[in-house]
Amino acid sequence: MTEYGEAVEFYAERRVELAQAFINVVEDAIFRIVASPTRWAVLDEDIRRCLTGKLGASHFRCLGGALRDELS
């Protein structure tokens, strides 16, 4: 979650609207993953890739049923 918070701060320093757009994109990706977790391409063992669009790509790792963001 540290990288997520840093990314939000990065966008907020530029424009608050960008930070909100980033938050919306990541939350949308999480909802899509939760709705259909096996839909996404496997990158490595417990890591699947879900592209988020214009504001970068996110990888989410399932750990004990919880999602942890791996922003890249």
CSV table of N, CA and C in Angstrom, one decimal:
chain,number,residue,atom,x,y,z
A,1,MET,N,0.8,-1.2,0.0
A,1,MET,CA,0.0,0.0,0.0
A,1,MET,C,0.9,1.3,0.0
A,2,THR,N,2.1,1.1,0.4
A,2,THR,CA,3.0,2.3,0.4
A,2,THR,C,3.1,2.9,-1.0
A,3,GLU,N,3.3,2.0,-2.0
A,3,GLU,CA,3.5,2.5,-3.4
A,3,GLU,C,2.2,3.1,-3.9
A,4,TYR,N,1.1,2.6,-3.5
A,4,TYR,CA,-0.2,3.2,-3.9
A,4,TYR,C,-0.3,4.6,-3.3
A,5,GLY,N,0.0,4.7,-2.0
A,5,GLY,CA,-0.1,6.1,-1.4
A,5,GLY,C,0.9,7.0,-2.0
A,6,GLU,N,2.1,6.6,-2.4
A,6,GLU,CA,3.0,7.4,-3.0
A,6,GLU,C,2.6,7.9,-4.4
A,7,ALA,N,1.9,6.9,-5.1
A,7,ALA,CA,1.4,7.3,-6.5
A,7,ALA,C,0.3,8.3,-6.4
A,8,VAL,N,-0.6,8.2,-5.3
A,8,VAL,CA,-1.7,9.1,-5.1
A,8,VAL,C,-1.1,10.5,-4.8
A,9,GLU,N,-0.1,10.5,-4.0
A,9,GLU,CA,0.6,11.8,-3.7
A,9,GLU,C,1.3,12.4,-4.9
A,10,PHE,N,1.9,11.6,-5.7
A,10,PHE,CA,2.5,12.1,-7.0
A,10,PHE,C,1.5,12.8,-7.8
A,11,TYR,N,0.4,12.1,-8.1
A,11,TYR,CA,-0.7,12.7,-8.9
A,11,TYR,C,-1.3,14.0,-8.3
A,12,ALA,N,-1.5,13.9,-7.0
A,12,ALA,CA,-2.1,15.0,-6.3
A,12,ALA,C,-1.2,16.3,-6.3
A,13,GLU,N,0.1,16.1,-6.3
A,13,GLU,CA,1.1,17.2,-6.4
A,13,GLU,C,0.9,17.9,-7.8
A,14,ARG,N,0.5,17.2,-8.8
A,14,ARG,CA,0.3,17.7,-10.1
A,14,ARG,C,-1.1,18.4,-10.3
A,15,ARG,N,-2.1,17.6,-9.9
A,15,ARG,CA,-3.5,18.0,-10.0
A,15,ARG,C,-4.3,17.1,-9.1
A,16,VAL,N,-5.2,17.6,-8.3
A,16,VAL,CA,-6.0,16.8,-7.4
A,16,VAL,C,-6.9,15.9,-8.3
A,17,GLU,N,-7.4,16.4,-9.5
A,17,GLU,CA,-8.2,15.6,-10.3
A,17,GLU,C,-7.5,14.4,-10.8
A,18,LEU,N,-6.2,14.5,-11.1
A,18,LEU,CA,-5.4,13.3,-11.5
A,18,LEU,C,-5.3,12.3,-10.4
A,19,ALA,N,-5.2,12.7,-9.2
A,19,ALA,CA,-5.1,11.8,-8.0
A,19,ALA,C,-6.5,11.1,-7.9
A,20,GLN,N,-7.6,11.8,-8.1
A,20,GLN,CA,-8.9,11.1,-8.0
A,20,GLN,C,-9.1,10.2,-9.1
A,21,ALA,N,-8.6,10.5,-10.3
A,21,ALA,CA,-8.8,9.7,-11.5
A,21,ALA,C,-7.9,8.4,-11.2
A,22,PHE,N,-6.8,8.5,-10.7
A,22,PHE,CA,-5.9,7.4,-10.4
A,22,PHE,C,-6.6,6.4,-9.3
A,23,ILE,N,-7.1,7.0,-8.3
A,23,ILE,CA,-7.9,6.3,-7.3
A,23,ILE,C,-9.0,5.5,-7.9
A,24,ASN,N,-9.8,6.2,-8.8
A,24,ASN,CA,-10.9,5.5,-9.4
A,24,ASN,C,-10.5,4.4,-10.3
A,25,VAL,N,-9.4,4.6,-11.0
A,25,VAL,CA,-8.9,3.5,-11.9
A,25,VAL,C,-8.5,2.3,-11.1
A,26,VAL,N,-7.7,2.5,-10.0
A,26,VAL,CA,-7.3,1.4,-9.2
A,26,VAL,C,-8.5,0.7,-8.5
A,27,GLU,N,-9.4,1.4,-8.0
A,27,GLU,CA,-10.6,0.8,-7.4
A,27,GLU,C,-11.4,0.0,-8.4
A,28,ASP,N,-11.5,0.5,-9.6
A,28,ASP,CA,-12.3,-0.2,-10.7
A,28,ASP,C,-11.6,-1.5,-11.0
A,29,ALA,N,-10.2,-1.5,-11.0
A,29,ALA,CA,-9.5,-2.7,-11.3
A,29,ALA,C,-9.7,-3.7,-10.2
A,30,ILE,N,-9.7,-3.3,-9.0
A,30,ILE,CA,-9.9,-4.2,-7.8
A,30,ILE,C,-11.3,-4.8,-7.9
A,31,PHE,N,-12.3,-4.0,-8.2
A,31,PHE,CA,-13.6,-4.6,-8.3
A,31,PHE,C,-13.7,-5.6,-9.5
A,32,ARG,N,-13.0,-5.3,-10.6
A,32,ARG,CA,-13.0,-6.3,-11.7
A,32,ARG,C,-12.3,-7.6,-11.3
A,33,ILE,N,-11.2,-7.4,-10.6
A,33,ILE,CA,-10.5,-8.6,-10.2
A,33,ILE,C,-11.3,-9.5,-9.2
A,34,VAL,N,-12.0,-8.8,-8.3
A,34,VAL,CA,-12.8,-9.5,-7.3
A,34,VAL,C,-13.9,-10.2,-8.0
A,35,ALA,N,-14.5,-9.6,-9.0
A,35,ALA,CA,-15.7,-10.2,-9.7
A,35,ALA,C,-15.2,-11.4,-10.5
A,36,SER,N,-14.0,-11.4,-11.0
A,36,SER,CA,-13.6,-12.5,-11.9
A,36,SER,C,-12.1,-12.7,-11.7
A,37,PRO,N,-11.6,-13.3,-10.6
A,37,PRO,CA,-10.2,-13.3,-10.3
A,37,PRO,C,-9.4,-14.2,-11.3
A,38,THR,N,-9.9,-15.2,-11.9
A,38,THR,CA,-9.2,-16.0,-12.8
A,38,THR,C,-9.1,-15.5,-14.2
A,39,ARG,N,-9.8,-14.4,-14.5
A,39,ARG,CA,-9.8,-13.8,-15.8
A,39,ARG,C,-8.5,-13.3,-16.3
A,40,TRP,N,-7.7,-12.9,-15.3
A,40,TRP,CA,-6.4,-12.1,-15.6
A,40,TRP,C,-5.2,-13.1,-15.8
A,41,ALA,N,-4.3,-12.6,-16.7
A,41,ALA,CA,-3.2,-13.5,-17.1
A,41,ALA,C,-2.3,-13.7,-15.9
A,42,VAL,N,-1.8,-14.9,-15.7
A,42,VAL,CA,-0.9,-15.2,-14.6
A,42,VAL,C,0.5,-14.8,-15.0
A,43,LEU,N,1.2,-14.0,-14.2
A,43,LEU,CA,2.5,-13.6,-14.4
A,43,LEU,C,3.5,-14.5,-13.7
A,44,ASP,N,3.2,-14.9,-12.5
A,44,ASP,CA,4.1,-15.7,-11.7
A,44,ASP,C,3.3,-16.2,-10.5
A,45,GLU,N,3.3,-17.5,-10.3
A,45,GLU,CA,2.6,-18.1,-9.2
A,45,GLU,C,1.3,-17.4,-8.7
A,46,ASP,N,1.4,-16.5,-7.8
A,46,ASP,CA,0.2,-15.8,-7.2
A,46,ASP,C,0.0,-14.4,-7.7
A,47,ILE,N,0.6,-14.1,-8.8
A,47,ILE,CA,0.5,-12.7,-9.4
A,47,ILE,C,-0.2,-12.8,-10.7
A,48,ARG,N,-1.2,-11.9,-10.8
A,48,ARG,CA,-2.0,-11.8,-12.1
A,48,ARG,C,-1.9,-10.4,-12.5
A,49,ARG,N,-2.0,-10.2,-13.8
A,49,ARG,CA,-1.9,-8.8,-14.4
A,49,ARG,C,-3.3,-8.3,-14.8
A,50,CYS,N,-3.6,-7.1,-14.3
A,50,CYS,CA,-4.8,-6.4,-14.7
A,50,CYS,C,-4.4,-5.0,-15.1
A,51,LEU,N,-4.5,-4.8,-16.4
A,51,LEU,CA,-4.1,-3.4,-16.9
A,51,LEU,C,-5.2,-2.4,-16.5
A,52,THR,N,-4.7,-1.2,-16.2
A,52,THR,CA,-5.6,-0.2,-15.7
A,52,THR,C,-5.8,0.9,-16.7
A,53,GLY,N,-5.1,0.9,-17.8
A,53,GLY,CA,-5.3,1.9,-18.8
A,53,GLY,C,-4.3,3.1,-18.7
A,54,LYS,N,-4.8,4.3,-18.9
A,54,LYS,CA,-4.0,5.4,-19.1
A,54,LYS,C,-3.0,5.8,-18.0
A,55,LEU,N,-3.4,5.5,-16.8
A,55,LEU,CA,-2.6,5.9,-15.6
A,55,LEU,C,-1.7,4.8,-15.1
A,56,GLY,N,-1.2,4.0,-16.1
A,56,GLY,CA,-0.2,2.9,-15.7
A,56,GLY,C,-0.9,1.6,-15.6
A,57,ALA,N,0.0,0.6,-15.3
A,57,ALA,CA,-0.5,-0.8,-15.1
A,57,ALA,C,-0.4,-1.2,-13.7
A,58,SER,N,-1.2,-2.1,-13.2
A,58,SER,CA,-1.2,-2.6,-11.9
A,58,SER,C,-1.1,-4.1,-11.9
A,59,HIS,N,-0.4,-4.6,-11.0
A,59,HIS,CA,-0.4,-6.1,-10.7
A,59,HIS,C,-0.9,-6.3,-9.3
A,60,PHE,N,-1.7,-7.2,-9.2
A,60,PHE,CA,-2.3,-7.5,-7.9
A,60,PHE,C,-1.9,-8.9,-7.5
A,61,ARG,N,-1.5,-9.1,-6.3
A,61,ARG,CA,-1.0,-10.4,-5.8
A,61,ARG,C,-2.0,-10.9,-4.7
A,62,CYS,N,-2.5,-12.1,-4.8
A,62,CYS,CA,-3.4,-12.6,-3.8
A,62,CYS,C,-2.5,-13.3,-2.7
A,63,LEU,N,-2.7,-12.8,-1.5
A,63,LEU,CA,-2.0,-13.4,-0.4
A,63,LEU,C,-3.0,-13.7,0.7
A,64,GLY,N,-3.3,-15.0,0.9
A,64,GLY,CA,-4.2,-15.4,1.9
A,64,GLY,C,-5.6,-14.8,1.7
A,65,GLY,N,-6.0,-14.7,0.4
A,65,GLY,CA,-7.3,-14.2,0.1
A,65,GLY,C,-7.4,-12.7,0.0
A,66,ALA,N,-6.3,-12.0,0.4
A,66,ALA,CA,-6.3,-10.5,0.3
A,66,ALA,C,-5.6,-10.0,-0.9
A,67,LEU,N,-6.0,-8.9,-1.4
A,67,LEU,CA,-5.3,-8.3,-2.5
A,67,LEU,C,-4.3,-7.3,-2.0
A,68,ARG,N,-3.1,-7.4,-2.6
A,68,ARG,CA,-2.1,-6.4,-2.3
A,68,ARG,C,-1.6,-5.7,-3.6
A,69,ASP,N,-1.6,-4.4,-3.7
A,69,ASP,CA,-1.3,-3.8,-5.0
A,69,ASP,C,0.2,-3.9,-5.2
A,70,GLU,N,0.6,-4.1,-6.4
A,70,GLU,CA,2.0,-4.1,-6.9
A,70,GLU,C,2.0,-3.1,-8.0
A,71,LEU,N,2.1,-1.9,-7.7
A,71,LEU,CA,2.0,-0.8,-8.8
A,71,LEU,C,3.3,-0.8,-9.6
A,72,SER,N,3.2,-0.7,-10.8
A,72,SER,CA,4.4,-0.6,-11.7
A,72,SER,C,4.2,0.4,-12.8
